Amino acid sequence: MLRILLAALSLAIAAGTAAQPDSPKDSAKKPAAAKPAAKAKAPKPGVRPAWAELTAEQQQVLAPLKADWDSLEPERRQKWIAIAKRYPRMKQVEQERVQRRMQAWARLSPEQRRQARENYKHLAKAPRPAPNKDLRQAWAEYQALSPYERQSLAPQTSTDPRRQKR
C-alpha cells in the first residue's frame, strides 16, 4: 500500500513539474516549435515482446503506452505486462485509477519519468515511522464514541459569510 502511495506521489510531483509553464527566460532560449517530447523515439531492435505480440486484452489495457512501447526497456515492458495481467481482477475503481495514472505517465517526458523513478527510489528507502500506539489507542477510543459525541468533537462551521466556501 505504501509503495502505491509513493508511486502516486512520485507521479504527482512529476506531473506538477510538467504542468508548470515555462518562464519568459526559458521560452526566449528555446525556439517555439522545438519540444522535448517531439524527439523521435528510436525503437529498440529485437526487444520483445513487440506491441503486435501482445494479446488484444493487453493492448487494450496498455493502450496509453502504445506510442512509447517500442522505446521501452525490456524490464519496463515486463512490469507493464504484469499490471495488464492483474488488471481484470481489479475492482472498477482500481482499473480507472490505473488507466488515469498510465495516461499521466505516458504524457511525461523521459526526463520527468526518470525524475519520478528517482523520487520513488528515494522515498522507498526512507525510514518508515513505527506505528504510534497512542494514535491507535486514541482512534479506538474515538470509534467507541456515540455518533452524537463524535459530532460534538467536529469543528464548528462558521456563519461568517467571509468563511463560506466558494
C-alpha positions as protocol buffer text, in pm:
chain_id: "A"
residue {
  index: 1
  type: MET
  ca { x: 0 y: 0 z: 0 }
}
residue {
  index: 2
  type: LEU
  ca { x: 284 y: 235 z: 89 }
}
residue {
  index: 3
  type: ARG
  ca { x: 452 y: 163 z: -243 }
}
residue {
  index: 4
  type: ILE
  ca { x: 134 y: 259 z: -427 }
}
residue {
  index: 5
  type: LEU
  ca { x: 118 y: 584 z: -233 }
}
residue {
  index: 6
  type: LEU
  ca { x: 485 y: 652 z: -301 }
}
residue {
  index: 7
  type: ALA
  ca { x: 437 y: 584 z: -673 }
}
residue {
  index: 8
  type: ALA
  ca { x: 134 y: 814 z: -679 }
}
residue {
  index: 9
  type: LEU
  ca { x: 332 y: 1084 z: -501 }
}
residue {
  index: 10
  type: SER
  ca { x: 618 y: 1050 z: -748 }
}
residue {
  index: 11
  type: LEU
  ca { x: 378 y: 1074 z: -1040 }
}
residue {
  index: 12
  type: ALA
  ca { x: 207 y: 1375 z: -886 }
}
residue {
  index: 13
  type: ILE
  ca { x: 541 y: 1550 z: -839 }
}
residue {
  index: 14
  type: ALA
  ca { x: 647 y: 1473 z: -1193 }
}
residue {
  index: 15
  type: ALA
  ca { x: 308 y: 1575 z: -1332 }
}
residue {
  index: 16
  type: GLY
  ca { x: 327 y: 1900 z: -1136 }
}
residue {
  index: 17
  type: THR
  ca { x: 663 y: 1969 z: -1291 }
}
residue {
  index: 18
  type: ALA
  ca { x: 518 y: 1903 z: -1635 }
}
residue {
  index: 19
  type: ALA
  ca { x: 225 y: 2137 z: -1572 }
}
residue {
  index: 20
  type: GLN
  ca { x: 443 y: 2433 z: -1479 }
}
residue {
  index: 21
  type: PRO
  ca { x: 462 y: 2691 z: -1759 }
}
residue {
  index: 22
  type: ASP
  ca { x: 799 y: 2792 z: -1895 }
}
residue {
  index: 23
  type: SER
  ca { x: 932 y: 3118 z: -1763 }
}
residue {
  index: 24
  type: PRO
  ca { x: 985 y: 3400 z: -2017 }
}
residue {
  index: 25
  type: LYS
  ca { x: 1362 y: 3344 z: -1986 }
}
residue {
  index: 26
  type: ASP
  ca { x: 1326 y: 2976 z: -2080 }
}
residue {
  index: 27
  type: SER
  ca { x: 1097 y: 3047 z: -2372 }
}
residue {
  index: 28
  type: ALA
  ca { x: 1343 y: 3302 z: -2509 }
}
residue {
  index: 29
  type: LYS
  ca { x: 1615 y: 3037 z: -2520 }
}
residue {
  index: 30
  type: LYS
  ca { x: 1406 y: 2772 z: -2696 }
}
residue {
  index: 31
  type: PRO
  ca { x: 1256 y: 2806 z: -3042 }
}
residue {
  index: 32
  type: ALA
  ca { x: 877 y: 2794 z: -3027 }
}
residue {
  index: 33
  type: ALA
  ca { x: 848 y: 2485 z: -3247 }
}
residue {
  index: 34
  type: ALA
  ca { x: 1100 y: 2274 z: -3050 }
}
residue {
  index: 35
  type: LYS
  ca { x: 954 y: 2047 z: -2786 }
}
residue {
  index: 36
  type: PRO
  ca { x: 1143 y: 1788 z: -2583 }
}
residue {
  index: 37
  type: ALA
  ca { x: 871 y: 1530 z: -2645 }
}
residue {
  index: 38
  type: ALA
  ca { x: 894 y: 1586 z: -3019 }
}
residue {
  index: 39
  type: LYS
  ca { x: 1213 y: 1380 z: -3045 }
}
residue {
  index: 40
  type: ALA
  ca { x: 1166 y: 1067 z: -3249 }
}
residue {
  index: 41
  type: LYS
  ca { x: 1181 y: 762 z: -3026 }
}
residue {
  index: 42
  type: ALA
  ca { x: 1403 y: 503 z: -3180 }
}
residue {
  index: 43
  type: PRO
  ca { x: 1264 y: 152 z: -3144 }
}
residue {
  index: 44
  type: LYS
  ca { x: 1487 y: -90 z: -2960 }
}
residue {
  index: 45
  type: PRO
  ca { x: 1576 y: -363 z: -3211 }
}
residue {
  index: 46
  type: GLY
  ca { x: 1498 y: -717 z: -3104 }
}
residue {
  index: 47
  type: VAL
  ca { x: 1334 y: -619 z: -2774 }
}
residue {
  index: 48
  type: ARG
  ca { x: 1036 y: -838 z: -2706 }
}
residue {
  index: 49
  type: PRO
  ca { x: 751 y: -854 z: -2680 }
}
residue {
  index: 50
  type: ALA
  ca { x: 673 y: -609 z: -2956 }
}
residue {
  index: 51
  type: TRP
  ca { x: 338 y: -429 z: -2940 }
}
residue {
  index: 52
  type: ALA
  ca { x: 197 y: -661 z: -3208 }
}
residue {
  index: 53
  type: GLU
  ca { x: 290 y: -964 z: -2995 }
}
residue {
  index: 54
  type: LEU
  ca { x: 71 y: -855 z: -2704 }
}
residue {
  index: 55
  type: THR
  ca { x: -273 y: -1007 z: -2670 }
}
residue {
  index: 56
  type: ALA
  ca { x: -571 y: -793 z: -2766 }
}
residue {
  index: 57
  type: GLU
  ca { x: -661 y: -762 z: -2397 }
}
residue {
  index: 58
  type: GLN
  ca { x: -308 y: -647 z: -2308 }
}
residue {
  index: 59
  type: GLN
  ca { x: -312 y: -396 z: -2593 }
}
residue {
  index: 60
  type: GLN
  ca { x: -644 y: -258 z: -2473 }
}
residue {
  index: 61
  type: VAL
  ca { x: -523 y: -218 z: -2113 }
}
residue {
  index: 62
  type: LEU
  ca { x: -184 y: -75 z: -2214 }
}
residue {
  index: 63
  type: ALA
  ca { x: -321 y: 147 z: -2494 }
}
residue {
  index: 64
  type: PRO
  ca { x: -190 y: 472 z: -2337 }
}
residue {
  index: 65
  type: LEU
  ca { x: 163 y: 332 z: -2374 }
}
residue {
  index: 66
  type: LYS
  ca { x: 133 y: 226 z: -2738 }
}
residue {
  index: 67
  type: ALA
  ca { x: 330 y: 521 z: -2878 }
}
residue {
  index: 68
  type: ASP
  ca { x: 617 y: 460 z: -2635 }
}
residue {
  index: 69
  type: TRP
  ca { x: 613 y: 80 z: -2631 }
}
residue {
  index: 70
  type: ASP
  ca { x: 891 y: 30 z: -2886 }
}
residue {
  index: 71
  type: SER
  ca { x: 1127 y: 254 z: -2690 }
}
residue {
  index: 72
  type: LEU
  ca { x: 1067 y: 87 z: -2351 }
}
residue {
  index: 73
  type: GLU
  ca { x: 1337 y: -124 z: -2188 }
}
residue {
  index: 74
  type: PRO
  ca { x: 1256 y: -496 z: -2152 }
}
residue {
  index: 75
  type: GLU
  ca { x: 1222 y: -466 z: -1772 }
}
residue {
  index: 76
  type: ARG
  ca { x: 969 y: -183 z: -1808 }
}
residue {
  index: 77
  type: ARG
  ca { x: 770 y: -382 z: -2062 }
}
residue {
  index: 78
  type: GLN
  ca { x: 755 y: -676 z: -1824 }
}
residue {
  index: 79
  type: LYS
  ca { x: 632 y: -454 z: -1541 }
}
residue {
  index: 80
  type: TRP
  ca { x: 355 y: -311 z: -1759 }
}
residue {
  index: 81
  type: ILE
  ca { x: 261 y: -662 z: -1879 }
}
residue {
  index: 82
  type: ALA
  ca { x: 236 y: -775 z: -1516 }
}
residue {
  index: 83
  type: ILE
  ca { x: -1 y: -484 z: -1447 }
}
residue {
  index: 84
  type: ALA
  ca { x: -209 y: -579 z: -1752 }
}
residue {
  index: 85
  type: LYS
  ca { x: -224 y: -937 z: -1622 }
}
residue {
  index: 86
  type: ARG
  ca { x: -361 y: -821 z: -1284 }
}
residue {
  index: 87
  type: TYR
  ca { x: -597 y: -568 z: -1442 }
}
residue {
  index: 88
  type: PRO
  ca { x: -900 y: -798 z: -1499 }
}
residue {
  index: 89
  type: ARG
  ca { x: -901 y: -895 z: -1130 }
}
residue {
  index: 90
  type: MET
  ca { x: -902 y: -533 z: -1013 }
}
residue {
  index: 91
  type: LYS
  ca { x: -1213 y: -356 z: -894 }
}
residue {
  index: 92
  type: GLN
  ca { x: -1361 y: -98 z: -1132 }
}
residue {
  index: 93
  type: VAL
  ca { x: -1229 y: 189 z: -920 }
}
residue {
  index: 94
  type: GLU
  ca { x: -878 y: 42 z: -926 }
}
residue {
  index: 95
  type: GLN
  ca { x: -895 y: -9 z: -1303 }
}
residue {
  index: 96
  type: GLU
  ca { x: -994 y: 354 z: -1353 }
}
residue {
  index: 97
  type: ARG
  ca { x: -709 y: 467 z: -1129 }
}
residue {
  index: 98
  type: VAL
  ca { x: -460 y: 251 z: -1324 }
}
residue {
  index: 99
  type: GLN
  ca { x: -583 y: 400 z: -1652 }
}
residue {
  index: 100
  type: ARG
  ca { x: -558 y: 758 z: -1522 }
}
residue {
  index: 101
  type: ARG
  ca { x: -207 y: 702 z: -1389 }
}
residue {
  index: 102
  type: MET
  ca { x: -95 y: 524 z: -1705 }
}
residue {
  index: 103
  type: GLN
  ca { x: -222 y: 815 z: -1915 }
}
residue {
  index: 104
  type: ALA
  ca { x: -43 y: 1062 z: -1687 }
}
residue {
  index: 105
  type: TRP
  ca { x: 275 y: 854 z: -1713 }
}
residue {
  index: 106
  type: ALA
  ca { x: 251 y: 842 z: -2092 }
}
residue {
  index: 107
  type: ARG
  ca { x: 229 y: 1223 z: -2103 }
}
residue {
  index: 108
  type: LEU
  ca { x: 554 y: 1265 z: -1908 }
}
residue {
  index: 109
  type: SER
  ca { x: 877 y: 1335 z: -2090 }
}
residue {
  index: 110
  type: PRO
  ca { x: 1161 y: 1084 z: -2049 }
}
residue {
  index: 111
  type: GLU
  ca { x: 1334 y: 1326 z: -1810 }
}
residue {
  index: 112
  type: GLN
  ca { x: 1019 y: 1360 z: -1597 }
}
residue {
  index: 113
  type: ARG
  ca { x: 985 y: 981 z: -1587 }
}
residue {
  index: 114
  type: ARG
  ca { x: 1347 y: 948 z: -1478 }
}
residue {
  index: 115
  type: GLN
  ca { x: 1288 y: 1205 z: -1203 }
}
residue {
  index: 116
  type: ALA
  ca { x: 970 y: 1025 z: -1089 }
}
residue {
  index: 117
  type: ARG
  ca { x: 1163 y: 696 z: -1066 }
}
residue {
  index: 118
  type: GLU
  ca { x: 1438 y: 865 z: -864 }
}
residue {
  index: 119
  type: ASN
  ca { x: 1179 y: 1018 z: -631 }
}
residue {
  index: 120
  type: TYR
  ca { x: 1017 y: 678 z: -584 }
}
residue {
  index: 121
  type: LYS
  ca { x: 1353 y: 510 z: -507 }
}
residue {
  index: 122
  type: HIS
  ca { x: 1437 y: 784 z: -259 }
}
residue {
  index: 123
  type: LEU
  ca { x: 1101 y: 758 z: -83 }
}
residue {
  index: 124
  type: ALA
  ca { x: 1113 y: 378 z: -80 }
}
residue {
  index: 125
  type: LYS
  ca { x: 1448 y: 392 z: 104 }
}
residue {
  index: 126
  type: ALA
  ca { x: 1326 y: 649 z: 357 }
}
residue {
  index: 127
  type: PRO
  ca { x: 1277 y: 509 z: 708 }
}
residue {
  index: 128
  type: ARG
  ca { x: 918 y: 439 z: 793 }
}
residue {
  index: 129
  type: PRO
  ca { x: 788 y: 564 z: 1125 }
}
residue {
  index: 130
  type: ALA
  ca { x: 689 y: 297 z: 1375 }
}
residue {
  index: 131
  type: PRO
  ca { x: 315 y: 266 z: 1432 }
}
residue {
  index: 132
  type: ASN
  ca { x: 211 y: 502 z: 1707 }
}
residue {
  index: 133
  type: LYS
  ca { x: 38 y: 302 z: 1980 }
}
residue {
  index: 134
  type: ASP
  ca { x: -105 y: 619 z: 2133 }
}
residue {
  index: 135
  type: LEU
  ca { x: -261 y: 709 z: 1800 }
}
residue {
  index: 136
  type: ARG
  ca { x: -413 y: 361 z: 1767 }
}
residue {
  index: 137
  type: GLN
  ca { x: -549 y: 383 z: 2119 }
}
residue {
  index: 138
  type: ALA
  ca { x: -695 y: 729 z: 2055 }
}
residue {
  index: 139
  type: TRP
  ca { x: -856 y: 604 z: 1733 }
}
residue {
  index: 140
  type: ALA
  ca { x: -1010 y: 308 z: 1916 }
}
residue {
  index: 141
  type: GLU
  ca { x: -1146 y: 545 z: 2180 }
}
residue {
  index: 142
  type: TYR
  ca { x: -1289 y: 772 z: 1912 }
}
residue {
  index: 143
  type: GLN
  ca { x: -1453 y: 476 z: 1739 }
}
residue {
  index: 144
  type: ALA
  ca { x: -1614 y: 379 z: 2070 }
}
residue {
  index: 145
  type: LEU
  ca { x: -1787 y: 718 z: 2099 }
}
residue {
  index: 146
  type: SER
  ca { x: -2151 y: 760 z: 2010 }
}
residue {
  index: 147
  type: PRO
  ca { x: -2232 y: 950 z: 1687 }
}
residue {
  index: 148
  type: TYR
  ca { x: -2351 y: 1244 z: 1897 }
}
residue {
  index: 149
  type: GLU
  ca { x: -2021 y: 1258 z: 2089 }
}
residue {
  index: 150
  type: ARG
  ca { x: -1822 y: 1235 z: 1763 }
}
residue {
  index: 151
  type: GLN
  ca { x: -2024 y: 1520 z: 1615 }
}
residue {
  index: 152
  type: SER
  ca { x: -1957 y: 1735 z: 1921 }
}
residue {
  index: 153
  type: LEU
  ca { x: -1581 y: 1690 z: 1857 }
}
residue {
  index: 154
  type: ALA
  ca { x: -1607 y: 1807 z: 1496 }
}
residue {
  index: 155
  type: PRO
  ca { x: -1505 y: 2167 z: 1426 }
}
residue {
  index: 156
  type: GLN
  ca { x: -1798 y: 2406 z: 1425 }
}
residue {
  index: 157
  type: THR
  ca { x: -1893 y: 2557 z: 1091 }
}
residue {
  index: 158
  type: SER
  ca { x: -1868 y: 2932 z: 1077 }
}
residue {
  index: 159
  type: THR
  ca { x: -2168 y: 3151 z: 1000 }
}
residue {
  index: 160
  type: ASP
  ca { x: -1934 y: 3430 z: 891 }
}
residue {
  index: 161
  type: PRO
  ca { x: -2001 y: 3481 z: 515 }
}
residue {
  index: 162
  type: ARG
  ca { x: -1631 y: 3552 z: 458 }
}
residue {
  index: 163
  type: ARG
  ca { x: -1551 y: 3199 z: 570 }
}
residue {
  index: 164
  type: GLN
  ca { x: -1804 y: 3025 z: 345 }
}
residue {
  index: 165
  type: LYS
  ca { x: -1667 y: 2803 z: 70 }
}
residue {
  index: 166
  type: ARG
  ca { x: -1699 y: 2949 z: -274 }
}
